PDB file of C-alpha atoms in Angstrom:
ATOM      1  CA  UNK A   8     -16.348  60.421 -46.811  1.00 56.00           C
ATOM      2  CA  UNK A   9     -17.570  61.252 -43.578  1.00 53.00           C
ATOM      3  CA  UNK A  10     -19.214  58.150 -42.129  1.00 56.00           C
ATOM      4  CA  UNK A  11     -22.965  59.274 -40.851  1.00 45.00           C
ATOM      5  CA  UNK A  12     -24.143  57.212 -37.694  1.00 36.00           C
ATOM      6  CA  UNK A  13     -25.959  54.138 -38.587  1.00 32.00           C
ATOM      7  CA  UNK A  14     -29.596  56.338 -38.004  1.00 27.00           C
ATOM      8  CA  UNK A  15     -28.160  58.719 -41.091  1.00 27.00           C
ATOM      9  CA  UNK A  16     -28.304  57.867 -44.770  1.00 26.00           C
ATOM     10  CA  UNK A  17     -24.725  57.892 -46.250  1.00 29.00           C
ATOM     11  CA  UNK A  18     -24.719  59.010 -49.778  1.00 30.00           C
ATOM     12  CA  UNK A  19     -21.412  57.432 -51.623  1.00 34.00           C
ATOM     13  CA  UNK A  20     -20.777  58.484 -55.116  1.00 33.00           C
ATOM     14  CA  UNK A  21     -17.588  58.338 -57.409  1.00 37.00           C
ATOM     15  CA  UNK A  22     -17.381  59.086 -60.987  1.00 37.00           C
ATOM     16  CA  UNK A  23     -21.519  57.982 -61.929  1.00 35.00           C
ATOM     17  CA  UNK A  24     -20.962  57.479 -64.907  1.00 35.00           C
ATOM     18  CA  UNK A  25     -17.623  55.875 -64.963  1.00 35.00           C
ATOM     19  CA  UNK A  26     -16.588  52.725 -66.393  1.00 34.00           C
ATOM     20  CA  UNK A  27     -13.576  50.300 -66.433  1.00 37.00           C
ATOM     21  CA  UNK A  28     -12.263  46.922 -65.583  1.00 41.00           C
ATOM     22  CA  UNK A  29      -9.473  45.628 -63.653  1.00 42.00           C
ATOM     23  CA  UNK A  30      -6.149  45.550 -65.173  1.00 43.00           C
ATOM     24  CA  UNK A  31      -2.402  43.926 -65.042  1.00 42.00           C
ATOM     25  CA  UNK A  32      -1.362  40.674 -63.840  1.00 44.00           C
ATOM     26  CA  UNK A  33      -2.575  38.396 -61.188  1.00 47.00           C
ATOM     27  CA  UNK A  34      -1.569  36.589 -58.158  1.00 47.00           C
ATOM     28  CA  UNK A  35      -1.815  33.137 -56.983  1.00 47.00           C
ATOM     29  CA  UNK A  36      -3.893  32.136 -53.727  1.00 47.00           C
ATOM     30  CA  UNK A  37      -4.021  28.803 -51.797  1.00 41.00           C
ATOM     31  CA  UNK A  38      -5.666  25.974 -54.163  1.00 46.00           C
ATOM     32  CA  UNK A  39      -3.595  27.361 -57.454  1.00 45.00           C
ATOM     33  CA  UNK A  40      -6.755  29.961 -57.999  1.00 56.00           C
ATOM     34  CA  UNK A  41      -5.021  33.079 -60.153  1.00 50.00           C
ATOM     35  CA  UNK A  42      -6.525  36.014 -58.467  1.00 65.00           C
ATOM     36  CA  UNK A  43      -6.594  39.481 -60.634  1.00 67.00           C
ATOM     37  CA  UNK A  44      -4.983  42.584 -59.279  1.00 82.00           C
ATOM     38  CA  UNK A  45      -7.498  44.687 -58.109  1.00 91.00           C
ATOM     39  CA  UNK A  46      -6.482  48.006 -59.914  1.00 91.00           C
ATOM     40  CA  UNK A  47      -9.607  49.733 -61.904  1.00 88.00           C
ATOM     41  CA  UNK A  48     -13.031  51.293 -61.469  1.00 85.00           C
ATOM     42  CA  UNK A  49     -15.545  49.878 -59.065  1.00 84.00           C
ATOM     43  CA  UNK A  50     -19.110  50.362 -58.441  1.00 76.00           C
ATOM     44  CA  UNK A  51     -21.403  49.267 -55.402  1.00 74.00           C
ATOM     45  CA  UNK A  52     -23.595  50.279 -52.961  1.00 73.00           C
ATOM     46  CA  UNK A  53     -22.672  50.410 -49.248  1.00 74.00           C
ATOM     47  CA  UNK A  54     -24.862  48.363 -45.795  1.00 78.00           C
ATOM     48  CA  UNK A  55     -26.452  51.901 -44.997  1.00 72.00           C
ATOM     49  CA  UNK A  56     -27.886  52.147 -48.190  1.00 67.00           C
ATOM     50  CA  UNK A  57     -25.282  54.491 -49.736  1.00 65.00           C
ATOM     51  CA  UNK A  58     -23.386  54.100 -53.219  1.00 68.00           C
ATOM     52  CA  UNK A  59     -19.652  54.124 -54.326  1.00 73.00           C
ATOM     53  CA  UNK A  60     -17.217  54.061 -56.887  1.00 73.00           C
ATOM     54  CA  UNK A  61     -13.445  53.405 -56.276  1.00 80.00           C
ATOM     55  CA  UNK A  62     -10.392  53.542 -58.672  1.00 90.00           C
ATOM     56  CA  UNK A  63      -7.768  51.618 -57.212  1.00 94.00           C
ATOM     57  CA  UNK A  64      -4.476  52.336 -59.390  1.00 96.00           C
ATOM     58  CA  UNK A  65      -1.351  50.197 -60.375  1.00 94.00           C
ATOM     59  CA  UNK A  66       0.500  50.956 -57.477  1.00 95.00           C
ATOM     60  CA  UNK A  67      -2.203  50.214 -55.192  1.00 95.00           C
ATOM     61  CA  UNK A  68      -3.365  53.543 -54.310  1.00 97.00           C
ATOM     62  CA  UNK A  69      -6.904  54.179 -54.129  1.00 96.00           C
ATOM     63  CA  UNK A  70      -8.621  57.309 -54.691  1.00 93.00           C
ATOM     64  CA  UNK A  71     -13.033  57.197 -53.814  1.00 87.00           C
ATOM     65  CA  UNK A  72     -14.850  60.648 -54.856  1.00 82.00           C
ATOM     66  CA  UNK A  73     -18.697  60.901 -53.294  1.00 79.00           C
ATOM     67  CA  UNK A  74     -21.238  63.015 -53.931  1.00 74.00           C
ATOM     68  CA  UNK A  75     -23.995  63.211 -55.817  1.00 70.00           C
ATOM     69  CA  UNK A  76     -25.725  63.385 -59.662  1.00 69.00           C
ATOM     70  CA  UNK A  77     -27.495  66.472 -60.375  1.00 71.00           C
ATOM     71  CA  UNK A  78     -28.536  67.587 -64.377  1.00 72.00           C
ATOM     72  CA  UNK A  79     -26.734  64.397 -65.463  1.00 67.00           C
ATOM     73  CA  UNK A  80     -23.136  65.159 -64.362  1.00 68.00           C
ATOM     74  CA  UNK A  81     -21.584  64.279 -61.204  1.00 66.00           C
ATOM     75  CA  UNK A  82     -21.177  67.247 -57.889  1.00 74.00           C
ATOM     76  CA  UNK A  83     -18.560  66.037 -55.516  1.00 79.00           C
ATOM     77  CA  UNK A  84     -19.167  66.271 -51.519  1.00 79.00           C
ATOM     78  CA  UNK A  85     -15.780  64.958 -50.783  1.00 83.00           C
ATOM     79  CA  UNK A  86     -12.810  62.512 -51.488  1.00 91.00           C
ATOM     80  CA  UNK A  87     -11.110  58.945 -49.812  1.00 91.00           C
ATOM     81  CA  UNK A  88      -7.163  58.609 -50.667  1.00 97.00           C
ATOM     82  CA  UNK A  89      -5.254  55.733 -49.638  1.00 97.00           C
ATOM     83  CA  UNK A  90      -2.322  53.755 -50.056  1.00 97.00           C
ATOM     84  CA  UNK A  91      -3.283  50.241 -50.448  1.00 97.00           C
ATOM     85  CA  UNK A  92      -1.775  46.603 -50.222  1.00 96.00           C
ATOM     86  CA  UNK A  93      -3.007  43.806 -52.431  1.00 94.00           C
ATOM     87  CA  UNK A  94      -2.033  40.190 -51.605  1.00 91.00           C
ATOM     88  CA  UNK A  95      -4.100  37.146 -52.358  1.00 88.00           C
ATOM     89  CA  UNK A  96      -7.077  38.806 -53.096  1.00 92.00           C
ATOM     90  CA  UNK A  97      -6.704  40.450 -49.879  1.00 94.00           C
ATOM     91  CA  UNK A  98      -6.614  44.843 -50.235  1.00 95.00           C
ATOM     92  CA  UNK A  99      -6.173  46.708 -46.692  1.00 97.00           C
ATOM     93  CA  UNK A 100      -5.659  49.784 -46.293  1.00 98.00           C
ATOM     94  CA  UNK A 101      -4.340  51.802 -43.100  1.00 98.00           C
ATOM     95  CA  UNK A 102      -4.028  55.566 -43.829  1.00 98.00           C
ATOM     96  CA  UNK A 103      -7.176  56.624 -45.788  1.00 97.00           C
ATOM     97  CA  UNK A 104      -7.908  60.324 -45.740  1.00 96.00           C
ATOM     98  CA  UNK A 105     -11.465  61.733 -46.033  1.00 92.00           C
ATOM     99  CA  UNK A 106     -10.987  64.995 -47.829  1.00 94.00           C
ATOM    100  CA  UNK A 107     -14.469  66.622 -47.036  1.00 90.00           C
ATOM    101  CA  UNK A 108     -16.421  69.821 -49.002  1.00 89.00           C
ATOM    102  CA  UNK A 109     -15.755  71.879 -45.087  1.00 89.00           C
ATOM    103  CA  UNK A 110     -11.795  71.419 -45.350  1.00 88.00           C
ATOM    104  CA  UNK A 111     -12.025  68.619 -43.179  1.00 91.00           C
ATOM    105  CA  UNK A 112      -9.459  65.535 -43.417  1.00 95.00           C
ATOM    106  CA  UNK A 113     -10.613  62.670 -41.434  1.00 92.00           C
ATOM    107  CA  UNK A 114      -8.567  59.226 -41.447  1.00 96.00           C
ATOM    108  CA  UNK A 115      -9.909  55.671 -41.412  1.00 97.00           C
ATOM    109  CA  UNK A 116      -8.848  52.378 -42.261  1.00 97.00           C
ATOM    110  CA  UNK A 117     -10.311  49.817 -45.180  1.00 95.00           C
ATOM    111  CA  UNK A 118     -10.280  46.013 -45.617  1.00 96.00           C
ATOM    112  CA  UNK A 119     -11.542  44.104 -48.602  1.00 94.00           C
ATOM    113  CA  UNK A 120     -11.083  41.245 -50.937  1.00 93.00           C
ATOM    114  CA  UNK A 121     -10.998  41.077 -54.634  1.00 91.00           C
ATOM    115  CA  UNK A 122     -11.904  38.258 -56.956  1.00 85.00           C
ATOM    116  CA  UNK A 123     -10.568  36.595 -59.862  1.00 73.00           C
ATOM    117  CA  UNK A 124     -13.502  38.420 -61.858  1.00 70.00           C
ATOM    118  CA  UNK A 125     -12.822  41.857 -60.189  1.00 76.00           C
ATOM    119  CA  UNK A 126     -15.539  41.624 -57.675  1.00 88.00           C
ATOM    120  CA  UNK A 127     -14.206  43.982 -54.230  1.00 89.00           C
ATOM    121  CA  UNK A 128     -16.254  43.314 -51.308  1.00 93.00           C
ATOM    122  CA  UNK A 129     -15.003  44.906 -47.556  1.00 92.00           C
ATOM    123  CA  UNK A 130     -15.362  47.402 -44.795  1.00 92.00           C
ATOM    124  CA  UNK A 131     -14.014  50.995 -44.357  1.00 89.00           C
ATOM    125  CA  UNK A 132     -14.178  52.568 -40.669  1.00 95.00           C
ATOM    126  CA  UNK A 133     -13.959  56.331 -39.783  1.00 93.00           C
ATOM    127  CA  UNK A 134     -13.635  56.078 -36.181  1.00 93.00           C
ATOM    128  CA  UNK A 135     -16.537  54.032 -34.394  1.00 93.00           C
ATOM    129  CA  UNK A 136     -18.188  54.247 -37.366  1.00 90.00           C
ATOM    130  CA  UNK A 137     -17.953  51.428 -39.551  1.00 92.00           C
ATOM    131  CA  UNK A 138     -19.606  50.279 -43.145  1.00 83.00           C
ATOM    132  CA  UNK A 139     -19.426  47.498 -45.472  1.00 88.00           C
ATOM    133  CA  UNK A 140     -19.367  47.582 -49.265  1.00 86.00           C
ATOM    134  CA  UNK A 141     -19.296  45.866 -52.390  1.00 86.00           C
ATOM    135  CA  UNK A 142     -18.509  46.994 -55.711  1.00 86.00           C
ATOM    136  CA  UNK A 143     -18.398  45.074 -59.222  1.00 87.00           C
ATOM    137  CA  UNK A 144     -16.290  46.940 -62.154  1.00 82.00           C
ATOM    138  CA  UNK A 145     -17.806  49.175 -64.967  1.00 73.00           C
ATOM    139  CA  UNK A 146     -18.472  48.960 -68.629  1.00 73.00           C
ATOM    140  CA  UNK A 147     -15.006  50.103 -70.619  1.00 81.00           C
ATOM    141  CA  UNK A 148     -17.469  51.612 -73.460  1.00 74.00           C
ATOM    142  CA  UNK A 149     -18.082  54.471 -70.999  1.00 74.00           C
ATOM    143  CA  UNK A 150     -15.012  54.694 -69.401  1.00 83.00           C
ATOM    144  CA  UNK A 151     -11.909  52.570 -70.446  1.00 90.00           C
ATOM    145  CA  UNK A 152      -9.123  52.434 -67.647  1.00 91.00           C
ATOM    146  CA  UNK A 153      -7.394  50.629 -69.361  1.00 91.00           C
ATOM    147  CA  UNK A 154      -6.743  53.335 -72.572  1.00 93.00           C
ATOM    148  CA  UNK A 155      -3.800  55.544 -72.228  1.00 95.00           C
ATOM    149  CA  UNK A 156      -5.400  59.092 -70.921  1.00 97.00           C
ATOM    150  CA  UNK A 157      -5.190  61.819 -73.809  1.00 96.00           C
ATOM    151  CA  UNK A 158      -4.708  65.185 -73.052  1.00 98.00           C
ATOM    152  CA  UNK A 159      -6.706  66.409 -76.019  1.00 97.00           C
ATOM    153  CA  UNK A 160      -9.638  65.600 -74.002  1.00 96.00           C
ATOM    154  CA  UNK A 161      -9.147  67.996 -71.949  1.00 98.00           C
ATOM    155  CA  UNK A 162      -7.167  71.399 -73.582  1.00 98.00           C
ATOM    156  CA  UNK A 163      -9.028  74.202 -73.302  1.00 98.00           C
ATOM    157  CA  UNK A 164     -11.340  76.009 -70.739  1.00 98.00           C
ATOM    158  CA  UNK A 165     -13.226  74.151 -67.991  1.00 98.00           C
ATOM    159  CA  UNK A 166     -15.491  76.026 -65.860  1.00 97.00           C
ATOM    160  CA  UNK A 167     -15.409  73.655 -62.388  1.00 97.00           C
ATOM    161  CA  UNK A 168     -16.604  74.204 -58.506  1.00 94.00           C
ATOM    162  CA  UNK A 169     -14.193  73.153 -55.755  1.00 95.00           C
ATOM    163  CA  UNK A 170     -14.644  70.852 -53.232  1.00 92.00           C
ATOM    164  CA  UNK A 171     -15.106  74.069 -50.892  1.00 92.00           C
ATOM    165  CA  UNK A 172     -18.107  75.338 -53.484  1.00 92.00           C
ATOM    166  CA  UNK A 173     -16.024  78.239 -55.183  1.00 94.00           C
ATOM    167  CA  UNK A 174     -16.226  78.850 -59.153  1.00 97.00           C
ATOM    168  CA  UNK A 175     -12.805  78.377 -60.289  1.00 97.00           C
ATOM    169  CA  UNK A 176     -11.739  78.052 -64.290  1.00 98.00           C
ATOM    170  CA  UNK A 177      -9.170  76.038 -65.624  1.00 98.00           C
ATOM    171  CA  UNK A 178      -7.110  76.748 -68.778  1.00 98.00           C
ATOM    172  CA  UNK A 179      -5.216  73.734 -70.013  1.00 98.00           C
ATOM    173  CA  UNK A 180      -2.886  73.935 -72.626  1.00 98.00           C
ATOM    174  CA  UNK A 181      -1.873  71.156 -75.057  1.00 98.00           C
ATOM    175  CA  UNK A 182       0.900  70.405 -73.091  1.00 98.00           C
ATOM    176  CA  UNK A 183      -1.509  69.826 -70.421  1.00 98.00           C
ATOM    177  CA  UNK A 184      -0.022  72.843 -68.312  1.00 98.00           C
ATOM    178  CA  UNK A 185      -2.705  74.931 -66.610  1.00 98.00           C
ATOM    179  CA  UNK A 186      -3.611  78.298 -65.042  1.00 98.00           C
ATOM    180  CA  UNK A 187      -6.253  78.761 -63.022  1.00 98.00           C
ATOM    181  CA  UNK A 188      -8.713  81.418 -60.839  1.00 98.00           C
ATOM    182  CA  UNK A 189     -11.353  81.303 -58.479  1.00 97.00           C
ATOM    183  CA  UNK A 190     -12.470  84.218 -56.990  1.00 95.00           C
ATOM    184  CA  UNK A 191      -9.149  86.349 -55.923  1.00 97.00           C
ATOM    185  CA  UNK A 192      -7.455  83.713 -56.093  1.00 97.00           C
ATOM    186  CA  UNK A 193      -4.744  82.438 -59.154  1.00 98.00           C
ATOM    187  CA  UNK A 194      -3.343  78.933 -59.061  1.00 98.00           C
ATOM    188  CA  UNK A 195      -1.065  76.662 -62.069  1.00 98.00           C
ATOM    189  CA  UNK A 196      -0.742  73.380 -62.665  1.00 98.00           C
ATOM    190  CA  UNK A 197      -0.031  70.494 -64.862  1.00 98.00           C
ATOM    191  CA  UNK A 198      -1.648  67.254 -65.943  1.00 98.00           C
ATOM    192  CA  UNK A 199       0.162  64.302 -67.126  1.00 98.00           C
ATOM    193  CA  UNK A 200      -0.894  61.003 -68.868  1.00 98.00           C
ATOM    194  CA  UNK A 201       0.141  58.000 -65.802  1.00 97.00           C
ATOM    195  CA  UNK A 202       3.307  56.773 -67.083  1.00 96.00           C
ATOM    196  CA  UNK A 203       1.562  53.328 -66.977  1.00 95.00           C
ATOM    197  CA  UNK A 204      -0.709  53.863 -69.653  1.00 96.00           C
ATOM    198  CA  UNK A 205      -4.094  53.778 -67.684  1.00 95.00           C
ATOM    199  CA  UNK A 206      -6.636  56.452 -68.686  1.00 95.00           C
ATOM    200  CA  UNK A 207      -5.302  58.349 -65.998  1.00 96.00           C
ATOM    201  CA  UNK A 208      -3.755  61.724 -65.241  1.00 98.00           C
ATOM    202  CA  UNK A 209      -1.050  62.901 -62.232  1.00 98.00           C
ATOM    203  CA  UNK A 210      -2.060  66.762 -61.177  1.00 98.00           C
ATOM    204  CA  UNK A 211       0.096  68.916 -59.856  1.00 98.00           C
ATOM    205  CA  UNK A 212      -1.311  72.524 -58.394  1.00 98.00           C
ATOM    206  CA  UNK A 213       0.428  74.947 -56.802  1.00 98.00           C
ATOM    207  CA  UNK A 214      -1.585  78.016 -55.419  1.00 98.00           C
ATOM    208  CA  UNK A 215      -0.517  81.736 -55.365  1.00 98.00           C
ATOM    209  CA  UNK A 216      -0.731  83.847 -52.261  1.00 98.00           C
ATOM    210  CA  UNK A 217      -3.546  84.726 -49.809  1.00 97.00           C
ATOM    211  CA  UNK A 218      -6.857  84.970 -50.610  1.00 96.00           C
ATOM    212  CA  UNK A 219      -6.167  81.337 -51.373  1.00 97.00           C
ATOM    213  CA  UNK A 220      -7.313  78.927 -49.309  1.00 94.00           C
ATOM    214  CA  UNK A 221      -4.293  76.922 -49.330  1.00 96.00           C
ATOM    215  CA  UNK A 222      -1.662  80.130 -49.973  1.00 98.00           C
ATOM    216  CA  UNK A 223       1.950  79.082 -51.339  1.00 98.00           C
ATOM    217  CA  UNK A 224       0.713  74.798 -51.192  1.00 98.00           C
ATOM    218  CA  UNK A 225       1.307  72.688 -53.848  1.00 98.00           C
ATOM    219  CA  UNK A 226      -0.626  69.649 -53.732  1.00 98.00           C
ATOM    220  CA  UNK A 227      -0.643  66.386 -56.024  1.00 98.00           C
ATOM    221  CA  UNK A 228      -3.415  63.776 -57.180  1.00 97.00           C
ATOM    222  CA  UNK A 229      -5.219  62.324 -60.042  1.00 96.00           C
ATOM    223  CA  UNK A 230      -7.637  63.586 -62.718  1.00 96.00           C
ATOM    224  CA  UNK A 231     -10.677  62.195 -64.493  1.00 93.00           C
ATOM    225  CA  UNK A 232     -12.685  62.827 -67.535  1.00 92.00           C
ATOM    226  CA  UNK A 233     -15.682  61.030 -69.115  1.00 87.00           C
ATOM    227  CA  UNK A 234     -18.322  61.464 -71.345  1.00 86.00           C
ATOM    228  CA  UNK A 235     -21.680  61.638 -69.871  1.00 84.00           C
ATOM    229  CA  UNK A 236     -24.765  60.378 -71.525  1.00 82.00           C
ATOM    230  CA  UNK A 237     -25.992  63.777 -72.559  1.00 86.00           C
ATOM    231  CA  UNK A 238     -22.138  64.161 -74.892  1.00 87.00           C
ATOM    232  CA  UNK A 239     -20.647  66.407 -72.228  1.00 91.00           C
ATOM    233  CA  UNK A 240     -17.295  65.648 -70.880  1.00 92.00           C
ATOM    234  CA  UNK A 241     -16.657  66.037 -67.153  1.00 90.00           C
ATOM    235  CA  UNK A 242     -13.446  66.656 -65.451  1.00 94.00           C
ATOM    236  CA  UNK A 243     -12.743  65.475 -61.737  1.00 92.00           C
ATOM    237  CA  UNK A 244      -9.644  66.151 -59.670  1.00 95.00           C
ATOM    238  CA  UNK A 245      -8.599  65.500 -56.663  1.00 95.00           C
ATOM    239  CA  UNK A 246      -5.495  66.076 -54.792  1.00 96.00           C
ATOM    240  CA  UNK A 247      -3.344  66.220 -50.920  1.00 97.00           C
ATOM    241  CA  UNK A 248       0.016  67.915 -50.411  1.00 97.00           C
ATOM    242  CA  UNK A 249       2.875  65.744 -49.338  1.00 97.00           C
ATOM    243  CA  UNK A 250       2.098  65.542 -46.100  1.00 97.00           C
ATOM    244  CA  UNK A 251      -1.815  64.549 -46.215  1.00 97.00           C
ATOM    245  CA  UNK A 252      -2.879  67.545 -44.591  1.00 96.00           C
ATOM    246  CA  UNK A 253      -4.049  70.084 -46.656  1.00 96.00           C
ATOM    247  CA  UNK A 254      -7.012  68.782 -50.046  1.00 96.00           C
ATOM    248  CA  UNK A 255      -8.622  70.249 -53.012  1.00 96.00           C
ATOM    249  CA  UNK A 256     -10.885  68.579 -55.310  1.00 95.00           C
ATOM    250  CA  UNK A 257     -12.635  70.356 -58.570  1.00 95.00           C
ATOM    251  CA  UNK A 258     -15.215  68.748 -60.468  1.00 92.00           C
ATOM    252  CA  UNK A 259     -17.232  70.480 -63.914  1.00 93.00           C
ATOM    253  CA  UNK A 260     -18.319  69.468 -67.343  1.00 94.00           C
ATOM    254  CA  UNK A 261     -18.702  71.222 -70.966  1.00 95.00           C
TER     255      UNK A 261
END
């Protein structure tokens, strides 16, 4: 996300129609008050006026995709990634990377506290630029976090857009293996159901030569898929390479 001066309208969006609830155990705080861990699918709006949805995994790592709705499914502008720490119901983060639709990865820093009912309420600052947020957690009839992903949701073909605006298609096996083009340009992958049973999946993608974008990178991340209200599916992913420096996100429905 890039953070838009205070005079701009910042429009915040991950995963619309998403839902989930916190998960896993809990902690315990000053006065004997059992916090929950923070991990699962929040929604909120933002003190400029914007809107957001976070998914904040076992380990702590946090993963925010923004954009917009358009036709009923969900058109990414850009991802947050970040490697979290929760204590009681304290979540801070110090190396968040703004993966933006121009190839852009611009760092920031987030600070928030969770509630024994799964309530997150903080700040994230890009900068000089700084906003404040709140976010309660989503229905598990639309999107259950806490079900073990399953990769027949998503075999077959998936025709997506990248982060950078390019058609690309994905084939996924039943394996969850994948090959995939956009353009020139021939990538392969895998997905893989989180080890921890959360309706999750850990990408890998590793693209082929130049005219790739990101020639010979392999890069690693999460995907998504949902059912939207109109009985499509959608399929998010986004990803980093090892280092943080290089992002590619791919978002489409069928």
């Amino acid at each position: 996300m890039y953070i838009k001066p205070a005079v701009s309208a910042l429009t915040l969006l991950m995963l619309t129609a998403l839902g989930g609830c916190g998960g896993g155990g809990g902690t315990t705080v000053a006065g004997g008050t059992t916090v929950a861990s923070p991990q699962g699918v929040y929604q909120g709006t933002f003190s400029n006026g914007g809107s957001h949805n976070t998914l904040i995994l076992e380990n702590n790592q946090f993963y925010t995709i923004y954009g917009s709705t358009v036709a009923g499914a969900f058109s990414v502008e850009g991802f947050l990634q970040g490697n979290g720490n929760a204590s009681g119901g304290n979540f801070t983060a110090s190396d968040v990377k703004d993966a933006t639709a121009a190839g852009q990865l611009l760092t920031g820093t987030l600070s928030a506290s969770y509630t024994a009912s799964n309530n997150l309420t903080g700040t994230l600052t890009e900068g000089s630029n700084t906003v404040n947020f709140t976010g309660t957690p989503l229905l598990a009839s639309v999107y259950d976090y806490n079900a073990a992903a399953n990769l027949s949701d998503i075999a077959g073909t998936w025709n997506t857009t990248s982060l950078r605006g390019f058609a690309s298609t994905f084939t996924i096996a039943a394996s969850g293996a994948f090959t995939a083009t956009s353009g020139a340009c021939a990538f392969n992958g895998s997905f893989k159901p989180r080890s921890s049973g959360k309706n999750v999946f850990d990408v890998t993608m590793t693209f082929g030569p130049a005219p790739c974008v990101l020639p010979g990178q392999t890069l690693a991340g999460i995907g998504i898929d949902f059912m939207l209200n109109n009985g499509k599916r959608q399929l998010l992913i986004a990803g980093l390479d090892a280092s943080r420096t290089s992002s590619a996100g791919f978002f489409g429905t069928r």
